[in-house]
Short mmCIF file of C-alpha atoms and ligand atoms in Angstrom, two decimals:
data_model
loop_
_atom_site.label_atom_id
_atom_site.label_comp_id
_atom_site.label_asym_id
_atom_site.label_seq_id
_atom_site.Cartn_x
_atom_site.Cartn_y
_atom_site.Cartn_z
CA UNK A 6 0.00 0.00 0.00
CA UNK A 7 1.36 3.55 -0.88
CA UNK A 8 1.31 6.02 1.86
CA UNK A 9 -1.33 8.17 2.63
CA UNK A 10 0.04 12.13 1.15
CA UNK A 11 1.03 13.96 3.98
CA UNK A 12 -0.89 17.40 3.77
CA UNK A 13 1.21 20.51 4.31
CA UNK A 14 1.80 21.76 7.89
CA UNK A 15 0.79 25.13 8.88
CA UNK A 16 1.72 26.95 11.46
CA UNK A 17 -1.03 29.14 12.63
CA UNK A 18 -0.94 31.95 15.51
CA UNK A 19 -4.70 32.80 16.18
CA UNK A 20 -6.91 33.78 18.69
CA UNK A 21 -10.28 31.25 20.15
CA UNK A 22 -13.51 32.17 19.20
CA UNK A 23 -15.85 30.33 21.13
CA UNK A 24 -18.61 30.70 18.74
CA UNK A 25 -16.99 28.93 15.93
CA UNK A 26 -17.45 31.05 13.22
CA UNK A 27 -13.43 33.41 13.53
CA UNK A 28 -10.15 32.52 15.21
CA UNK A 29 -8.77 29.50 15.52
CA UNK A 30 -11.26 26.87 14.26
CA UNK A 31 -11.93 28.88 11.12
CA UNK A 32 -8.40 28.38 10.68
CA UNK A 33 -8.59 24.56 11.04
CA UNK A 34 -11.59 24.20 9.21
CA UNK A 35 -10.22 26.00 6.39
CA UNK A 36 -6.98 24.84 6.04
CA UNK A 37 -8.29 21.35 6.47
CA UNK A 38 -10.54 21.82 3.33
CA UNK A 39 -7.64 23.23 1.46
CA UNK A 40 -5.10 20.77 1.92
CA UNK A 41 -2.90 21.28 5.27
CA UNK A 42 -2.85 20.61 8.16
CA UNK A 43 -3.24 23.15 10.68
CA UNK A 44 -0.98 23.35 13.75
CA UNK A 45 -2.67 25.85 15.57
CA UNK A 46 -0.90 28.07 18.63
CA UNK A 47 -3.37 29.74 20.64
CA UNK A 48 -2.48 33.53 21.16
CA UNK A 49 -5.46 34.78 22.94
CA UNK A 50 -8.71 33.81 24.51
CA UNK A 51 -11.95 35.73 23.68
CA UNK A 52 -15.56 35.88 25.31
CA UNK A 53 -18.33 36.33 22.16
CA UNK A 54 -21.35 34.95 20.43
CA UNK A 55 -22.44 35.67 16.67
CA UNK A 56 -23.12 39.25 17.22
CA UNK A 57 -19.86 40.53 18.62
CA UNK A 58 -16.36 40.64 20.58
CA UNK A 59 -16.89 40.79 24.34
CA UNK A 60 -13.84 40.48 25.94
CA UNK A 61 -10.18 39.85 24.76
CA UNK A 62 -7.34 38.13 27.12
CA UNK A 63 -3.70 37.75 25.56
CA UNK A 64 -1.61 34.59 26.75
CA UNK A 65 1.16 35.49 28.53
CA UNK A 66 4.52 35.39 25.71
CA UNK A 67 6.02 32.49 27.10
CA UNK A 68 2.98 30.53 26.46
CA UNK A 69 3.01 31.63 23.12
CA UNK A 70 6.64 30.74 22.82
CA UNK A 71 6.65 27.52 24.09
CA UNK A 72 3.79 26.08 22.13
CA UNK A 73 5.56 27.28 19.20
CA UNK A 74 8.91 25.71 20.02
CA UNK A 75 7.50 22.37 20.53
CA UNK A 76 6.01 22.68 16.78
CA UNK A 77 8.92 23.67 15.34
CA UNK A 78 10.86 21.00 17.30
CA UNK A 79 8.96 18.53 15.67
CA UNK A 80 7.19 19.35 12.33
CA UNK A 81 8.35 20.50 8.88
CA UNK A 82 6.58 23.91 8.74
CA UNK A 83 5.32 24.86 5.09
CA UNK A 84 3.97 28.10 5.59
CA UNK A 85 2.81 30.03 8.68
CA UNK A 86 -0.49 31.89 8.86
CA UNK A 87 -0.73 34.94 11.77
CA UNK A 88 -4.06 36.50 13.07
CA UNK A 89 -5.18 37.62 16.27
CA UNK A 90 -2.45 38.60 18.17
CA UNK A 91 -4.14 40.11 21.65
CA UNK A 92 -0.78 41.89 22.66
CA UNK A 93 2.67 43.33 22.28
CA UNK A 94 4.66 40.40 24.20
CA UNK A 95 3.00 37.78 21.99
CA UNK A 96 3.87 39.88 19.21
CA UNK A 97 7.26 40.45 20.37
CA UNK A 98 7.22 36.36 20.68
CA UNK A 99 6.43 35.32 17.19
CA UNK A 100 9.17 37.87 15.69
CA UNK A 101 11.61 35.67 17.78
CA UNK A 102 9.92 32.68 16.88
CA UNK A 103 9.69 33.93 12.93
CA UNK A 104 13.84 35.13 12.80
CA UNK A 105 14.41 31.07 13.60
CA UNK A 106 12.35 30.15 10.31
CA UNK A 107 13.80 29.89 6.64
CA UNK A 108 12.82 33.63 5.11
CA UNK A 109 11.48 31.95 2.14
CA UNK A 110 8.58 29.84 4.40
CA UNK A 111 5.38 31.99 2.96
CA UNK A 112 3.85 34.12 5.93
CA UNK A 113 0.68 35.57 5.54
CA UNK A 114 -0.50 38.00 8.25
CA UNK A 115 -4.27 39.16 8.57
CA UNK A 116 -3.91 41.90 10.56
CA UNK A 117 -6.85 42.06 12.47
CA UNK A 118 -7.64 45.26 14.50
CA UNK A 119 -11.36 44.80 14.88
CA UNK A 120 -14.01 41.84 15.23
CA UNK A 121 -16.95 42.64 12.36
CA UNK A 122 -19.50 43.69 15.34
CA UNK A 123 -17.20 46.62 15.80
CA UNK A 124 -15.20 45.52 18.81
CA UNK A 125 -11.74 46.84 18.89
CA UNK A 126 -9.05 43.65 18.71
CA UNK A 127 -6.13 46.09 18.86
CA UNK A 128 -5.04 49.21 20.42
CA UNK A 129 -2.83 51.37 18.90
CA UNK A 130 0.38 50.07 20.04
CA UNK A 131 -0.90 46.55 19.18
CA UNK A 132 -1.31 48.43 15.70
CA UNK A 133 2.60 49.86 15.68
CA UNK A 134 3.84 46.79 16.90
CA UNK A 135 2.11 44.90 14.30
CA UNK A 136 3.28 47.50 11.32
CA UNK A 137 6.90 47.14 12.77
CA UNK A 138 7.80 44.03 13.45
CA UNK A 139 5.54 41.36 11.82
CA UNK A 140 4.50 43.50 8.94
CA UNK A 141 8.00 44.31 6.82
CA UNK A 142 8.24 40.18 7.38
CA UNK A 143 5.31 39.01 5.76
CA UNK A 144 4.92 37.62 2.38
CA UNK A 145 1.13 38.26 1.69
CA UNK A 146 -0.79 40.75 3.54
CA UNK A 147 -5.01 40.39 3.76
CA UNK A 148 -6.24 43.56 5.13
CA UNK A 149 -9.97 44.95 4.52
CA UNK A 150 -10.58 48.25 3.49
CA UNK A 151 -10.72 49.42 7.11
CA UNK A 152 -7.32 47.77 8.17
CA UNK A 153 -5.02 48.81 4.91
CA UNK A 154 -6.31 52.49 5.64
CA UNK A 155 -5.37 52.56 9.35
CA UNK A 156 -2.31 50.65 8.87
CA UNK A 157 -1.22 52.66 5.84
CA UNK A 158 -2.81 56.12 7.29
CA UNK A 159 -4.13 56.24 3.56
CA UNK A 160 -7.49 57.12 2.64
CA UNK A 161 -7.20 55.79 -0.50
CA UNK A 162 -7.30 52.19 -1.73
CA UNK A 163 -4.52 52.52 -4.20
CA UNK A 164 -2.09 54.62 -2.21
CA UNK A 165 -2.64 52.37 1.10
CA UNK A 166 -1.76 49.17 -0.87
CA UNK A 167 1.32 50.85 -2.56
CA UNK A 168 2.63 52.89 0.83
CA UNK A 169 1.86 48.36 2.71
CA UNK A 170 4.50 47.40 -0.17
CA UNK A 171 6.49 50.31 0.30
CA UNK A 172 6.52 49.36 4.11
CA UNK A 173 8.37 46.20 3.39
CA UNK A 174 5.57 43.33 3.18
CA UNK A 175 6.20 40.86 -0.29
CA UNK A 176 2.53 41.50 -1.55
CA UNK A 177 -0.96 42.39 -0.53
CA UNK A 178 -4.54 41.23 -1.19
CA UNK A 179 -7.02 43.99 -0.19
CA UNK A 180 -10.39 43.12 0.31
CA UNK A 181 -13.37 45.17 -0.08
CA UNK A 182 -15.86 42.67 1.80
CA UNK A 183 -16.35 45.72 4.93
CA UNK A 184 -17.25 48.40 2.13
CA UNK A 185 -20.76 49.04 0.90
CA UNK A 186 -20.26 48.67 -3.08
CA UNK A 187 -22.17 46.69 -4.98
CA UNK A 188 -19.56 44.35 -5.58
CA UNK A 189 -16.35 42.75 -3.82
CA UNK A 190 -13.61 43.29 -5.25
CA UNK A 191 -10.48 41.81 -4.38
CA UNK A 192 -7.11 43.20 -5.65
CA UNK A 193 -3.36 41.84 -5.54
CA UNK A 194 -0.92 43.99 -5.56
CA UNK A 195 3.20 43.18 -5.91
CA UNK A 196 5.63 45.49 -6.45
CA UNK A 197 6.64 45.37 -10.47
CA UNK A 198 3.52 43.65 -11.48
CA UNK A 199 -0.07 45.09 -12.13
CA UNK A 200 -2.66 44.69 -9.96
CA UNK A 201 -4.70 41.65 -10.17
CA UNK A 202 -8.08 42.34 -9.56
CA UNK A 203 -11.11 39.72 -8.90
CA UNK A 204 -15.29 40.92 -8.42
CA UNK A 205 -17.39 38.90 -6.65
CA UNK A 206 -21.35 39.48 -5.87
CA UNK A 207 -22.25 41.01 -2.55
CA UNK A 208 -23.73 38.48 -0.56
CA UNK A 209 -26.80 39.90 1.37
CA UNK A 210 -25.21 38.44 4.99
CA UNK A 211 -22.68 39.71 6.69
CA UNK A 212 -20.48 36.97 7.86
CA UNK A 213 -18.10 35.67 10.86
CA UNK A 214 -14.98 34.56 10.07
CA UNK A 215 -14.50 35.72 6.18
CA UNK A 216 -11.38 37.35 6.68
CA UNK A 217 -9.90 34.95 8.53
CA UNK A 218 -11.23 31.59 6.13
CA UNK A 219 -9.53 33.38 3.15
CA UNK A 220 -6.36 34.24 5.17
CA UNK A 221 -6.22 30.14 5.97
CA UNK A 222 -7.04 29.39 2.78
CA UNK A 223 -4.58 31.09 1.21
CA UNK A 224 -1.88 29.63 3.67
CA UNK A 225 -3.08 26.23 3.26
CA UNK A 226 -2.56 27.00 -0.97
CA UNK A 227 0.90 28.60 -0.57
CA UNK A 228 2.00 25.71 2.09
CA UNK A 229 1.31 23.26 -0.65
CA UNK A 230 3.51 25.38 -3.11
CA UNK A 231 0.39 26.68 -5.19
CA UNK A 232 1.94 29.86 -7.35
CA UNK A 233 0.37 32.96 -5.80
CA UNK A 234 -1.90 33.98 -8.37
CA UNK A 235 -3.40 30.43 -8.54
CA UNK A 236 -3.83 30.67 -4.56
CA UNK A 237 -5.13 34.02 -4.85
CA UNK A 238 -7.53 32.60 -7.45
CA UNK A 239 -8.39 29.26 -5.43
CA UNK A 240 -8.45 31.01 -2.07
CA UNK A 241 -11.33 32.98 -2.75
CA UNK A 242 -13.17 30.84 -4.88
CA UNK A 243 -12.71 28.18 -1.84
CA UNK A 244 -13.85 31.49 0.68
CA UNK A 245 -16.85 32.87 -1.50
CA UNK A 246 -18.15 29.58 -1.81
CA UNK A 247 -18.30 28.95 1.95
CA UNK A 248 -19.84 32.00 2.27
CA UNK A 249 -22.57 31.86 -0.40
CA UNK A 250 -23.31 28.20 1.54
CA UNK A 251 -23.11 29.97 5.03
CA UNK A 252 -25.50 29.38 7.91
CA UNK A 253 -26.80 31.28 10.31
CA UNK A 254 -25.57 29.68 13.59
CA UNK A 255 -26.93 31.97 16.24
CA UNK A 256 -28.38 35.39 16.15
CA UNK A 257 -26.48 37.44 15.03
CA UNK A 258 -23.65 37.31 11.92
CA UNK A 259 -23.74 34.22 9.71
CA UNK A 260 -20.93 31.54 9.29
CA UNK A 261 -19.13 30.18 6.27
CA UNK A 262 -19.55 27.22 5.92
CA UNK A 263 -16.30 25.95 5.32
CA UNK A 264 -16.24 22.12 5.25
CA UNK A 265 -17.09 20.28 1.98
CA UNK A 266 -17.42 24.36 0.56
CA UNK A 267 -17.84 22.36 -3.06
CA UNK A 268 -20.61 21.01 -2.55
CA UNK A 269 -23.52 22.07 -4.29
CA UNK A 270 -25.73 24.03 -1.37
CA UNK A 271 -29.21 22.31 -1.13
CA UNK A 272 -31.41 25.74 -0.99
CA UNK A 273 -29.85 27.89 -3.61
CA UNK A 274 -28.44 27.40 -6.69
CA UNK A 275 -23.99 28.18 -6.72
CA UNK A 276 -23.50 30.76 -8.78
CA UNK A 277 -19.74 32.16 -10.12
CA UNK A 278 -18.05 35.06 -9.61
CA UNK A 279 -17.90 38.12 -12.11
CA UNK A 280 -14.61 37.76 -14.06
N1 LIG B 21 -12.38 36.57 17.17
C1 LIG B 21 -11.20 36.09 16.78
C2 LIG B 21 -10.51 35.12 17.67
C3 LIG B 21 -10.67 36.47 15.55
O1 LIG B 21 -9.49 35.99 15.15
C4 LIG B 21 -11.39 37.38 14.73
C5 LIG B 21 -10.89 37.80 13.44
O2 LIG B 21 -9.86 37.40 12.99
C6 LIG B 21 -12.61 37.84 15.16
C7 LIG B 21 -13.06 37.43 16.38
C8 LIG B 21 -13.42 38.79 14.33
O3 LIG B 21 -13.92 38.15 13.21
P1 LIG B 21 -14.87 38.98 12.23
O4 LIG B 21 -14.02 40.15 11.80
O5 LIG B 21 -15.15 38.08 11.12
O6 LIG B 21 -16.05 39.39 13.01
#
């Protein structure tokens, strides 16, 4: 008997979301359905349901660190996924733990500052720390609208995503999902290349979890050596799928649903993005 493929490990820093829908087990579920396996280092705890954030608690930095270390002890690390970071020390942590990895290990940081209800998941010298240290490391950046504009201090789209790349990361996909257009669009940018832009519908939800599903996604892609466009491409197929098939869990936001996102949903028909 041949043996079973061995998916790709991911290292993932993320925050718990009891609810199920953000964090960590989006993060799983995700990279899971996209190939990897996750290996998933809790950074923070979090009290909230489907509407919003209640209460954040950062590990302590050693925790952080020595969850880490006994990963990287043991497991061949194909690409490393960062998201909720709670605090300073734990960010202070993973740029210790990230100067130990090979530079050319794909890192893709969502830089999350706020939970969709509105609560705030980072202060501002969460914010700094985040645009100094992890930042000018990262390979693929997946802000919103919101977070490229506070991170670049840039009102505009354009000039945010060029003054990101200017601030060191390898490339950025900006997502419109927390705008009101009509339609999401989702643009690449890399220094020397034009930007690579993909519409999708609106969806009439607003969701749990999106940002951080297409952030795993994408991880789970690049960990398996997928060429960035085609994870780009795949990534949000994979994400706009789960969303378009998302369920409505508790009161408030929806949830992607993320496992088996191919399959046809049983209520509505699947329908493809705009080109
Ligand atoms: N809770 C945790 C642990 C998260 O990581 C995130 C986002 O990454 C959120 C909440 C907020 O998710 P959303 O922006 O989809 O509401």
């Amino acid at each position: 008997m041949p043996e079973p493929a061995i998916p790709a490990q991911i290292l993932v820093f993320a925050g718990h979301d009891p609810s199920g829908g953000a964090g960590i087990q989006a993060d799983i579920e995700a990279i899971a359905a996209n190939g990897g396996h996750a290996l998933p280092v809790l950074t923070a705890l979090t009290v909230q349901d489907s509407h919003n954030v209640q209460q954040l608690r950062p590990l302590e930095g050693d925790w952080v660190r020595r969850q880490a270390e006994a990963l990287l002890a043991d497991f061949p690390i194909a690409a490393v996924k960062i998201g909720l970071l709670g605090g300073v020390e734990v960010i202070a942590v993973i740029r210790d733990l990230l100067a130990k990895l090979a530079s050319d290990i794909p890192l893709i940081l969502d830089p999350v500052l706020a939970a969709g209800g509105g609560h705030a998941l980072a202060g501002t010298t969460v914010e700094a720390a985040l645009r100094g240290e992890l930042l000018p490391r990262c390979h693929l950046l997946t802000p919103n609208a919101n977070e490229a504009r506070r991170l670049s201090g840039c009102d505009d789209l354009e000039a945010a995503a060029s003054a990101l790349l200017q601030q060191g990361c390898g490339a950025v996909l900006l997502t419109t999902a927390d705008e009101s257009s009509e339609r999401v669009i989702n643009t690449l940018y890399r220094p020397d290349f034009p930007p690579l832009a993909l519409t999708w519908p609106r969806l009439p939800d607003t969701y749990h979890g999106s940002g951080c599903t297409l952030a795993a996604a994408l991880s789970a892609q690049l960990g398996r050596g997928v060429s960035l466009e085609k994870a780009v491409q795949q990534a949000q197929t994979y994400t706009w799928q789960s969303l378009q098939r998302g369920y409505r869990a508790g009161g408030g936001q929806a949830f992607p649903q993320r496992i088996d996102a191919r399959r046809p949903h049983a209520n509505r028909k699947s329908q493809f993005p705009y080109s």
